[in-house]
Short mmCIF file of C-alpha atoms in Angstrom, two decimals:
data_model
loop_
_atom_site.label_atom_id
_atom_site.label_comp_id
_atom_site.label_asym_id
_atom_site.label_seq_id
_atom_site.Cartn_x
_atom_site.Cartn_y
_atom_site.Cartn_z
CA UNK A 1 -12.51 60.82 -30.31
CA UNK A 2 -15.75 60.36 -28.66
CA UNK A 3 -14.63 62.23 -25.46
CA UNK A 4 -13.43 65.06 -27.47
CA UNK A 5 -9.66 64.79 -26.24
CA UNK A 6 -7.21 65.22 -29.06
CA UNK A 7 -4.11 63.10 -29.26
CA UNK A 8 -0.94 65.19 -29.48
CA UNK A 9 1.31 63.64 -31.74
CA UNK A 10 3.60 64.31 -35.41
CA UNK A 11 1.56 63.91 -38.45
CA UNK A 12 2.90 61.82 -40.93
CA UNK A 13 2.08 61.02 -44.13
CA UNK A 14 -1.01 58.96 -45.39
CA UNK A 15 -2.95 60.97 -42.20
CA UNK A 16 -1.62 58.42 -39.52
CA UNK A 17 -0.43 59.68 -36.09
CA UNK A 18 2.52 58.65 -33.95
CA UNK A 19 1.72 58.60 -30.49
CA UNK A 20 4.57 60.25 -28.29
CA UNK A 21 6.71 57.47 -26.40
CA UNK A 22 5.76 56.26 -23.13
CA UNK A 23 8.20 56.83 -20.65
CA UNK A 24 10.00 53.78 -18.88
CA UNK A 25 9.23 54.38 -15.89
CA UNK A 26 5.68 53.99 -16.58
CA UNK A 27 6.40 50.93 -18.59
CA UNK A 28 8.42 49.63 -15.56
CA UNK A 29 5.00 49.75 -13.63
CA UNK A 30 3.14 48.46 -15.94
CA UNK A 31 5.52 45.64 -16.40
CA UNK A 32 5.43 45.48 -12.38
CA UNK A 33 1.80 43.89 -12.60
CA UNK A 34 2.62 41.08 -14.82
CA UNK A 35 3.59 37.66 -13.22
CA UNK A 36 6.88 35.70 -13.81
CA UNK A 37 6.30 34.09 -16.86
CA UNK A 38 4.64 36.51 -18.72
CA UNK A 39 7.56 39.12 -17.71
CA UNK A 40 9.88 36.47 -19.45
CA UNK A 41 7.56 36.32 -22.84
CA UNK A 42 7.36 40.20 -23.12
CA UNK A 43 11.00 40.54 -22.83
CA UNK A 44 11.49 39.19 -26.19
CA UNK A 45 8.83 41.51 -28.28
CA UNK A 46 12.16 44.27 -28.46
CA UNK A 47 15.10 45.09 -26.97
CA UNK A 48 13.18 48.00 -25.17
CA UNK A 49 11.19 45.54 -23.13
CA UNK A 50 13.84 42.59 -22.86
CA UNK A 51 16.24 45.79 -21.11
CA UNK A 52 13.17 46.83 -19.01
CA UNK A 53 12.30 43.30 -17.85
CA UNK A 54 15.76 42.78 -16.58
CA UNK A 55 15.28 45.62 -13.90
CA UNK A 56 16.35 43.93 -10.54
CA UNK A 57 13.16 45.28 -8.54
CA UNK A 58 10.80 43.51 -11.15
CA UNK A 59 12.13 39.98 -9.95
CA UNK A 60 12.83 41.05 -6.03
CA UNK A 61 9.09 42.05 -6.14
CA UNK A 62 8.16 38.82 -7.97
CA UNK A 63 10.62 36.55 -5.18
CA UNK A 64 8.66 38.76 -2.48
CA UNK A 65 5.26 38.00 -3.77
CA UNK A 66 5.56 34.31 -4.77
CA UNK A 67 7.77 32.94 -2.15
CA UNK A 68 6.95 34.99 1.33
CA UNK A 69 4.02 33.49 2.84
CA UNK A 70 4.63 35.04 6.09
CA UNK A 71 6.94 37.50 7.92
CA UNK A 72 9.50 34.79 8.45
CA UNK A 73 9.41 33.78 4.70
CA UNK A 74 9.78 37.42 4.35
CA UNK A 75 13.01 37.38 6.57
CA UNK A 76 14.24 34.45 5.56
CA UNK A 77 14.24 35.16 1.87
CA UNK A 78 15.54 38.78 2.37
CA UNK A 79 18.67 37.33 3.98
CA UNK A 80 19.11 35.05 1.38
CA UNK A 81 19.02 37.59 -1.28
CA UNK A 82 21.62 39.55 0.00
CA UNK A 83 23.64 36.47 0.99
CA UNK A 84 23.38 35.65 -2.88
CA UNK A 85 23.67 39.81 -4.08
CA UNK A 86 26.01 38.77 -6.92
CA UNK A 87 23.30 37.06 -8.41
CA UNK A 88 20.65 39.11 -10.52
CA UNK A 89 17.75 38.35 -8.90
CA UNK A 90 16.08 36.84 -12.04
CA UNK A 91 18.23 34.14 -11.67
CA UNK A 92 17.69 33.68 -7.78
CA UNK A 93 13.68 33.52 -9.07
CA UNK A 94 14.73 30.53 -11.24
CA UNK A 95 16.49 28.48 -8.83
CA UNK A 96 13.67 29.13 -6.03
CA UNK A 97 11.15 28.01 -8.75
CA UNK A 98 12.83 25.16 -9.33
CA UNK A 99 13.45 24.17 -5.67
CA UNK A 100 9.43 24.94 -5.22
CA UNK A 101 8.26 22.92 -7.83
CA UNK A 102 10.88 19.92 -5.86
CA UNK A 103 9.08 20.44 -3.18
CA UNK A 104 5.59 20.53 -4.47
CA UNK A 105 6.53 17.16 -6.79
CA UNK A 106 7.47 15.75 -3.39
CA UNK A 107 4.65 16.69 -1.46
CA UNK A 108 2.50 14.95 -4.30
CA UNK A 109 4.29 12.10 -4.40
CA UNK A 110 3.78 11.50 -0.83
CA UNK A 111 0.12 12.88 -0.68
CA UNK A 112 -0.23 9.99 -3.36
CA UNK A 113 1.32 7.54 -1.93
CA UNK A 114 -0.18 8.33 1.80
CA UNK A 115 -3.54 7.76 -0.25
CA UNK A 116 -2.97 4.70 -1.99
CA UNK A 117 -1.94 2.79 2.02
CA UNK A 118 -5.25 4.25 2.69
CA UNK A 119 -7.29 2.86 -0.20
CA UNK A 120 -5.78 -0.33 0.66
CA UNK A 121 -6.11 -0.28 4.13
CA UNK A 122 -10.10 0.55 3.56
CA UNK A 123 -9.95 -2.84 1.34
CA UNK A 124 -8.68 -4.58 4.60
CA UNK A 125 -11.04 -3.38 6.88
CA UNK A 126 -13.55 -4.83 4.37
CA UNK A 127 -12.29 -7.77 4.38
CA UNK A 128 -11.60 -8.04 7.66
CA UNK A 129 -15.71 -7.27 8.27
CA UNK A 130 -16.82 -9.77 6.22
CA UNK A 131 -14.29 -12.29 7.90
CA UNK A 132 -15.87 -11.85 11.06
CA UNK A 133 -18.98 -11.63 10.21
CA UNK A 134 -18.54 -15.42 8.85
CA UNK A 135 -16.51 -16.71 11.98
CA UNK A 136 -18.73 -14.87 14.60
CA UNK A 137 -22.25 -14.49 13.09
CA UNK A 138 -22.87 -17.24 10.40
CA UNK A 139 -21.23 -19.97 12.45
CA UNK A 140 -23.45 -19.16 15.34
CA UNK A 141 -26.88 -19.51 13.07
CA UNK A 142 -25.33 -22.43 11.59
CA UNK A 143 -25.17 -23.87 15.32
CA UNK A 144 -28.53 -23.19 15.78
CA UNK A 145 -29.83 -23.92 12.59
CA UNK A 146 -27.94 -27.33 12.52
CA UNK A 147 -29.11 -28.08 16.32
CA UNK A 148 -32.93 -27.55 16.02
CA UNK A 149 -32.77 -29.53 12.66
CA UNK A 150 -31.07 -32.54 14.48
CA UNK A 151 -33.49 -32.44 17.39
CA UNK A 152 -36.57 -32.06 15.27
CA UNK A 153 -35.05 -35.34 13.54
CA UNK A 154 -34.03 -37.15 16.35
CA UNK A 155 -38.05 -36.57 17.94
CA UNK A 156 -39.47 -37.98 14.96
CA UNK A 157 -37.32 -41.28 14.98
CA UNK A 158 -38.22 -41.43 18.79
CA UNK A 159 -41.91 -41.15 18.25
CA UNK A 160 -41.30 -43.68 15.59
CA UNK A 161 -42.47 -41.59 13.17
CA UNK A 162 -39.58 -42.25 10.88
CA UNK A 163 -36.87 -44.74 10.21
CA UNK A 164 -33.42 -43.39 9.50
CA UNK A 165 -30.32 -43.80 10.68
CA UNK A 166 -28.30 -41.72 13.43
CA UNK A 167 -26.07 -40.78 10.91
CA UNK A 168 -28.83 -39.07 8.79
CA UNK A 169 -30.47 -37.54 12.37
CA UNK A 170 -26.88 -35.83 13.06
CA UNK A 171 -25.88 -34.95 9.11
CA UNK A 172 -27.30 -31.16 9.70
CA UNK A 173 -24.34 -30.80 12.73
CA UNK A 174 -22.08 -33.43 11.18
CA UNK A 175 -22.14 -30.40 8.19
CA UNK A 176 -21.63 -27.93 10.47
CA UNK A 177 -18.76 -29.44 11.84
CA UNK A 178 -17.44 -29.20 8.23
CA UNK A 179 -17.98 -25.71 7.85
CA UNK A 180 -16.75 -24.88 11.63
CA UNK A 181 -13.35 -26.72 10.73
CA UNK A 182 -12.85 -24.78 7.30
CA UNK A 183 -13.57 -21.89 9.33
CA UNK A 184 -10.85 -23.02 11.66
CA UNK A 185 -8.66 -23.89 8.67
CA UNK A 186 -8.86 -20.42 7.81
CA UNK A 187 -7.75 -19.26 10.68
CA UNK A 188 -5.13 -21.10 11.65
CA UNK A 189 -3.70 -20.28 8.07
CA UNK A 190 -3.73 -16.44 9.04
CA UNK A 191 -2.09 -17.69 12.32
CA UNK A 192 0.87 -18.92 10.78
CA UNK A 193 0.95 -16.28 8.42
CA UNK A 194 0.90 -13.90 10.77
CA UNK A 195 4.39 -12.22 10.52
CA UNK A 196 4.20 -11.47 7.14
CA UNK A 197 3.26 -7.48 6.73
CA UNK A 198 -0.23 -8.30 4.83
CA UNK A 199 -1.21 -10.73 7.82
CA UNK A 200 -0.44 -9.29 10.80
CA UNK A 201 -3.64 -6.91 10.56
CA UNK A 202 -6.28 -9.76 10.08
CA UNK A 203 -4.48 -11.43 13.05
CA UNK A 204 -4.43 -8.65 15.16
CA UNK A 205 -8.06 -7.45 14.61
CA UNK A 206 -9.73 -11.48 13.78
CA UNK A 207 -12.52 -12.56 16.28
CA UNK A 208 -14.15 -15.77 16.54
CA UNK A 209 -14.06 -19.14 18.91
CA UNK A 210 -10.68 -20.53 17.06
CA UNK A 211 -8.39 -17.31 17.65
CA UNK A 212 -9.84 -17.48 21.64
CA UNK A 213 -8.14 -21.11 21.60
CA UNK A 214 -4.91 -20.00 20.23
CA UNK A 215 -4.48 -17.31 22.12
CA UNK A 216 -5.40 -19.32 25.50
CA UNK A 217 -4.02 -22.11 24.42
CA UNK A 218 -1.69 -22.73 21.91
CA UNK A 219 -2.30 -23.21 18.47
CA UNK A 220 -1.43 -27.27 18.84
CA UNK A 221 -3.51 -27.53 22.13
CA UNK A 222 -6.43 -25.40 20.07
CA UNK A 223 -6.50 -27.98 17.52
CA UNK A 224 -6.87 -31.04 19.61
CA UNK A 225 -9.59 -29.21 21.69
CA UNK A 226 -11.34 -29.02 18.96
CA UNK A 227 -10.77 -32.74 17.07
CA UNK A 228 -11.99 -34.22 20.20
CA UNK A 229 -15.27 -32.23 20.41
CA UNK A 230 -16.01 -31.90 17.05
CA UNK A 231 -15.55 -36.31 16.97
CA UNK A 232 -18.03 -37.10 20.05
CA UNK A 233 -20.74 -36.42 17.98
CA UNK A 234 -19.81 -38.84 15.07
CA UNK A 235 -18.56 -41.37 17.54
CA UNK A 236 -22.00 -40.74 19.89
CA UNK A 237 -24.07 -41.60 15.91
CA UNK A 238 -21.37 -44.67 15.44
CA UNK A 239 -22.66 -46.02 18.81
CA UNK A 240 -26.20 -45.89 18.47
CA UNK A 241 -25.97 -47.92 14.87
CA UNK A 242 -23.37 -50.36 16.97
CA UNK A 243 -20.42 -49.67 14.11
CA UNK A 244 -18.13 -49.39 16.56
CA UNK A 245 -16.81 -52.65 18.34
CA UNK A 246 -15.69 -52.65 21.90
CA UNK A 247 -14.26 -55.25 23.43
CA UNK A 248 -16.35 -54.92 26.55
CA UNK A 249 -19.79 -55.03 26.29
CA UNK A 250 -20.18 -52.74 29.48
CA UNK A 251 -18.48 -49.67 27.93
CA UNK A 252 -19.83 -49.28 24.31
CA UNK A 253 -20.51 -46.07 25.04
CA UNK A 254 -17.31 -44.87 26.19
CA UNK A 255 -16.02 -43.68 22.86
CA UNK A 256 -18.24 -40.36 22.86
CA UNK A 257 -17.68 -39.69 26.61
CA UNK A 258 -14.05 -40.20 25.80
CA UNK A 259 -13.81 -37.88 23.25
CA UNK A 260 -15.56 -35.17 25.38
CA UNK A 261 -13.27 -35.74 28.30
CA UNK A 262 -9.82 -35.38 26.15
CA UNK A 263 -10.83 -32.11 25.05
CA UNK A 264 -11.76 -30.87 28.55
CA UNK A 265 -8.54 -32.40 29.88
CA UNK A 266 -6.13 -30.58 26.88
CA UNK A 267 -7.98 -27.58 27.69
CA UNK A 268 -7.81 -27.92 31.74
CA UNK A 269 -3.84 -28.79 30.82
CA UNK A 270 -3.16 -25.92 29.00
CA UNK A 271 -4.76 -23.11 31.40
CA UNK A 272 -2.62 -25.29 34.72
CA UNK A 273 0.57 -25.48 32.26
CA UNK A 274 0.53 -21.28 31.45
CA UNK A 275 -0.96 -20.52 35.34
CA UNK A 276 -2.32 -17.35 34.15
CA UNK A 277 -5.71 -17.60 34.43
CA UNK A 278 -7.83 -14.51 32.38
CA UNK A 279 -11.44 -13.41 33.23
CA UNK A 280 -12.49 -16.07 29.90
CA UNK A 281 -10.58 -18.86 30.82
CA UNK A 282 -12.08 -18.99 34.39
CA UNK A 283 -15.43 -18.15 33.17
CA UNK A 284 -15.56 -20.76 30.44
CA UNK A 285 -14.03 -22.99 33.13
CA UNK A 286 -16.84 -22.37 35.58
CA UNK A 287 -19.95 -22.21 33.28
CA UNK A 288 -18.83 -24.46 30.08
CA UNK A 289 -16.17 -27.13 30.68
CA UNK A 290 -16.36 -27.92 34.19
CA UNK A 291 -19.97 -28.59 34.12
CA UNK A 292 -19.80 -30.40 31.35
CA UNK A 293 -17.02 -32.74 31.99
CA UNK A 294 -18.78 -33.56 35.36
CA UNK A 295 -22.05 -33.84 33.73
CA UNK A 296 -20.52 -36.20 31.38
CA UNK A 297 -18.86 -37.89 34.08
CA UNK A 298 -22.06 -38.64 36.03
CA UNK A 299 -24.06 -39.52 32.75
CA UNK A 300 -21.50 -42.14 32.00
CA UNK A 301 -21.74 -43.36 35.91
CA UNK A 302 -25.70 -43.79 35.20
CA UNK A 303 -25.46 -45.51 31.84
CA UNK A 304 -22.78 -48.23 32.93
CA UNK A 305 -21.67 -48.49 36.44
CA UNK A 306 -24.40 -46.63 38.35
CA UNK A 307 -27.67 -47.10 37.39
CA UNK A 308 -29.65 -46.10 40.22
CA UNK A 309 -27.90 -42.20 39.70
CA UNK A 310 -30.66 -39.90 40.99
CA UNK A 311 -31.69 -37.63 37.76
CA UNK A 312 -31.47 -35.03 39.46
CA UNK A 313 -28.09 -35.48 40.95
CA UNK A 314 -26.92 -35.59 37.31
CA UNK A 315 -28.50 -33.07 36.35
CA UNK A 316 -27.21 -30.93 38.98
CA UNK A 317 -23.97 -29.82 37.23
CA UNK A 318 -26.21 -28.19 34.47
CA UNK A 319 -28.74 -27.01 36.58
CA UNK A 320 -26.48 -24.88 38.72
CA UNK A 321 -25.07 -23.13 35.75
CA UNK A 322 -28.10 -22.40 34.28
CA UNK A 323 -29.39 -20.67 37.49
CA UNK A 324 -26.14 -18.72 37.87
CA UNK A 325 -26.17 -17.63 34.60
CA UNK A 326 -30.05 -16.27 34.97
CA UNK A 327 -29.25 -14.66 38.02
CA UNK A 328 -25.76 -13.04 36.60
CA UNK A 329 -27.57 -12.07 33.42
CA UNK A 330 -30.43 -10.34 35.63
CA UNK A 331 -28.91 -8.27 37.45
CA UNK A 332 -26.85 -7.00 34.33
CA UNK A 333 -29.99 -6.50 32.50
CA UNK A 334 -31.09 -4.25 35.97
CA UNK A 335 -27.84 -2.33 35.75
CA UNK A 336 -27.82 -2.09 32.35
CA UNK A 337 -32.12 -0.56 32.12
CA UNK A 338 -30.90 1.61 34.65
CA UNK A 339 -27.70 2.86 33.09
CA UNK A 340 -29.35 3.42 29.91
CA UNK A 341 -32.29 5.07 31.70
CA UNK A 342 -29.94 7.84 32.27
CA UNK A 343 -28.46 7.87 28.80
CA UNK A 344 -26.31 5.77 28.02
CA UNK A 345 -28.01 4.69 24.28
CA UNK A 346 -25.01 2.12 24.44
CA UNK A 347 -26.08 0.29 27.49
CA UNK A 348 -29.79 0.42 26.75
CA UNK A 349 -28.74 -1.83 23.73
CA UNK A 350 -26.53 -3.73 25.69
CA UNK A 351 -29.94 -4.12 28.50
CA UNK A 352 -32.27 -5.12 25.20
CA UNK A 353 -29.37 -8.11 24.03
CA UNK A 354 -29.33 -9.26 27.23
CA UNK A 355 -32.96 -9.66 28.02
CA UNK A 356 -33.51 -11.63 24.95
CA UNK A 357 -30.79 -13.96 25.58
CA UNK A 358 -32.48 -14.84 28.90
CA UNK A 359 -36.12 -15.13 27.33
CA UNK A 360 -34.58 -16.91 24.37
CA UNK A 361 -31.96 -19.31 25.72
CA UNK A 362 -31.57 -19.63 29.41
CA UNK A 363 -35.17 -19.75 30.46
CA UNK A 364 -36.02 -22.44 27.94
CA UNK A 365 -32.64 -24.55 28.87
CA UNK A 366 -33.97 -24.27 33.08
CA UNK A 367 -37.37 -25.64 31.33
CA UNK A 368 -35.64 -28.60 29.34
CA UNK A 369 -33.41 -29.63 31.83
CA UNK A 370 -36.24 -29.80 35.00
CA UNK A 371 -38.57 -31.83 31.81
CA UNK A 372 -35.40 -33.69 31.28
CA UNK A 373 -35.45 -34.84 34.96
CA UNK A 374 -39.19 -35.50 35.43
CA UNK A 375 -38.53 -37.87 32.35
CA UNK A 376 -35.51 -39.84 33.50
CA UNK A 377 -38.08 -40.17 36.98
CA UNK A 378 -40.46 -41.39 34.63
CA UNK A 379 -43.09 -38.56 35.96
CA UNK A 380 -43.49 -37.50 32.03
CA UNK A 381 -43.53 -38.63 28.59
CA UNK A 382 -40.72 -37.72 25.92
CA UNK A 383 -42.85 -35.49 24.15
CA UNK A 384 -42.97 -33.12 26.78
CA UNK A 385 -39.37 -33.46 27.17
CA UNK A 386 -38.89 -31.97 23.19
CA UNK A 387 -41.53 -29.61 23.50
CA UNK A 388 -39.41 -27.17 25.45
CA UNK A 389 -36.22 -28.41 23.71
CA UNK A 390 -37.73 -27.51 20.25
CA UNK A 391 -38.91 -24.33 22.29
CA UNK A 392 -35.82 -23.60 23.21
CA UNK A 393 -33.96 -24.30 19.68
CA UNK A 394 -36.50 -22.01 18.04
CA UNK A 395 -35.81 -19.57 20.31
CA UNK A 396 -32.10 -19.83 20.29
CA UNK A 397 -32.28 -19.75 16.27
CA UNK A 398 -34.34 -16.37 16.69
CA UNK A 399 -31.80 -15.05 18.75
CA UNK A 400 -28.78 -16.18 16.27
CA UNK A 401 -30.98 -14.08 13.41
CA UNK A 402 -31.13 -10.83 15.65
CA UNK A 403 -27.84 -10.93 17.08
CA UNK A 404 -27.06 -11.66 13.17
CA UNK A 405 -28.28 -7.82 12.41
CA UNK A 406 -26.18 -6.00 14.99
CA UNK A 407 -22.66 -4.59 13.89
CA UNK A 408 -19.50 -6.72 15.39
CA UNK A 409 -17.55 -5.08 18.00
CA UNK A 410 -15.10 -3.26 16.11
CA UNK A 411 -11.83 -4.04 16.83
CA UNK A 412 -9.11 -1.55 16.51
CA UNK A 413 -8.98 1.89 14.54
CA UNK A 414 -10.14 1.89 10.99
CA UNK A 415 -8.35 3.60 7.99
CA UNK A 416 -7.70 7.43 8.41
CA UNK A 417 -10.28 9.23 6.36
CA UNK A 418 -8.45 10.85 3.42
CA UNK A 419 -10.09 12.66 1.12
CA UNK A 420 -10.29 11.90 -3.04
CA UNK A 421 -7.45 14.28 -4.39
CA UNK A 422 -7.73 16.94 -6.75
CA UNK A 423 -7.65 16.90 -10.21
CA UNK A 424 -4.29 18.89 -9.93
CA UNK A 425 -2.41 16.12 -8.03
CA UNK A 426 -3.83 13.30 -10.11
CA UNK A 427 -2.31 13.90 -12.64
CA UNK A 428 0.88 14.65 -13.38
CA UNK A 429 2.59 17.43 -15.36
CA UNK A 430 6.26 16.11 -16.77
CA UNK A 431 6.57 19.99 -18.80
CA UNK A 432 7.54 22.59 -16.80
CA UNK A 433 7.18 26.51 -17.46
CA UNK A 434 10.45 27.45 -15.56
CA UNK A 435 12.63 27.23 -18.63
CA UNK A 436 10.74 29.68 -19.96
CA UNK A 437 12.21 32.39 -17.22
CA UNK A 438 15.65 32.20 -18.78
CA UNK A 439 16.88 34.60 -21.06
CA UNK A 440 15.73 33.90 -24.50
CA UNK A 441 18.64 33.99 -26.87
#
């Protein structure tokens, strides 16, 4: 040999050598190094090693190893072996395989399962974005869109610069109406779905105008709010073309105005009939249909009964609102600058939102609605009267666009992050190795 040590062993014949046997002990701790299933496999090469791998400490070493993961595994098991000392402990390794692998196919089954809810709850929360997304942010540019389109019409037919009919002036909001109330459609459905499993999480987590009327309200309430505003402005185009008979002369306009003042009664009777009053019903009470029921009110006054109406006592309803809201929104801008001057990225975007609403909507509404009286005084011509109204339109649209960019809210917790799962628990094994720990015949 190339070390120069000489083997001691019998010569035989044909010049081959027999190397002396190895004891068993040393076999023993060989064997000692080998795992489970390899132990089984050597014990059928002879009877030498099938008698050696049957040695008691081979498998309480292997139960030690494979199934103690800490001291109280340790005790645990220990007790258990000598609870069950009857048993050769090769057979107490083959029944705690078998209980492991249990366990483990259990503990898949679940992981799977625990990641499928989540894969499908991920789905929902997309859907549920782009839901909102269409019932908060697309119907509001819509609004504005349809608004400033209907204005820039109704100008033009005022100058006289074109001849159409009402019904073609108000066809950009008369299509908005359409999409608002398939938008409503849609969420009344989810309304009355709502009990079902699948439903109850759009419900829960939906945002828009329409769910803020159910909730308020009540769902049959909601819809008649909305019938009778979204029908003033067909009735309002059905008036100016005289379609629409009345039997007194006096009051053709009182369809529109009626329309208007149903929904602000069913919505008035609903927050007196619950008599829980919530920081949006009083605030849409005080700044939206208050104001504009007694706007309305005095309007109608001026165009039939009460024709010498000061403008500006008709105008008053609106005016005061706007002011209020000016002088609300400043001072929240103020706080806000000031909060996020110290931090607070939040509020600083919060600040921004709000400034822009007042240099994009309120500002230009004061403007139209002081033009608006200086025209009804006849102090101005209408031109200047649309000039600011168009302003204001434009700027409203531009507002629509950049609220348009900003996330939603969100509303409630998202789907637990769970990670992809290994290649080891996608895919499933039927065949399992502990058969081959029995005793081969």
């Amino acid at each position: 040999m190339a070390s120069g040590e000489k083997l001691e062993g019998k010569q035989l014949k044909g010049g081959s050598i027999s190397i002396r046997p190895i004891p068993d002990e040393c076999w023993t701790r060989v064997l000692g190094n080998l795992e489970a299933t390899e132990l089984s496999t050597c014990s059928v090469s002879c009877l030498r090693f099938s008698r050696l791998s049957d040695h008691p400490e081979l498998w309480q070493a292997l139960l030690r190893s494979d199934f103690c993961a800490s001291l109280t595994h340790r005790a645990m098991l220990l007790a258990w072996m000598a609870m069950h000392h009857h048993f050769h402990p090769r057979q107490l390794y083959i029944f705690k395989r078998r209980e492991h692998l249990l366990d483990l196919e259990i503990a898949r089954a679940d992981l799977c399962q625990r990641y499928e809810q989540a894969r499908e709850q991920d789905r929902k929360q997309r859907r549920l974005r782009a839901l909102n997304y269409f019932l908060v942010r697309v119907i509001h540019c819509l609004l504005c869109i349809s608004v400033l389109a209907s204005s820039i019409l109704l100008w033009l037919k005022l100058k006289d610069a074109v001849t159409m009919s009402y019904y073609l002036i108000f066809s950009p909001v008369l299509g908005f109406e359409s999409v608002f109330f398939i938008a409503a459609s849609m969420t009344f459905l989810i309304y009355f779905q709502r009990s079902s499993t699948g439903w109850t999480f759009y419900w829960n987590r939906l945002q828009g105008t329409v769910r803020w009327f159910i909730l308020f309200t009540s769902p049959c309430e909601g819809f008649l709010v909305l019938f009778f505003a979204g029908a003033a402005l067909p009735l309002l185009a059905a008036t100016l073309e005289e379609d629409l008979p009345v039997p007194w002369p006096s009051l053709r306009v009182l369809p529109p105005f009626l329309a208007v003042w149903l929904g602000t009664g069913c919505f008035a009777f609903s927050v007196l009939r619950r008599r829980q009053c919530s920081s949006s019903c009083i605030g849409s009470c005080l700044f939206l249909w208050c104001p504009l029921a007694a706007f309305s009110t005095l309007l109608f006054s001026r165009l039939t009964v009460w024709p010498w109406l000061s403008p500006m006592v008709m105008m008053l309803p609106l005016l005061l609102v706007t002011c209020m809201l000016i002088l609300f929104s400043s001072f929240l801008t103020i706080a806000s600058f000031w909060l996020g001057w110290r931090g607070s990225r939040d509020w600083m975007e919060y600040a921004t939102t709000t400034l822009l609403a007042i240099l994009a909507f309120l500002l230009p509404m004061l403007t139209v609605e002081i033009t608006l009286v200086c025209y009804l005084k006849g102090a101005c011509a209408i031109h200047w009267v649309f000039a600011p109204w168009t302003l204001w339109l434009t700027g409203l649209s531009f507002f629509a666009l950049y609220q348009s960019c900003l996330p939603l809210k969100p509303n409630g917790l998202g789907a637990p992050h769970l990670d992809r799962l290994p290649n080891r628990y996608r895919r499933h094994d039927l065949h399992s190795d502990t058969e081959l720990l029995l005793p081969q015949p």
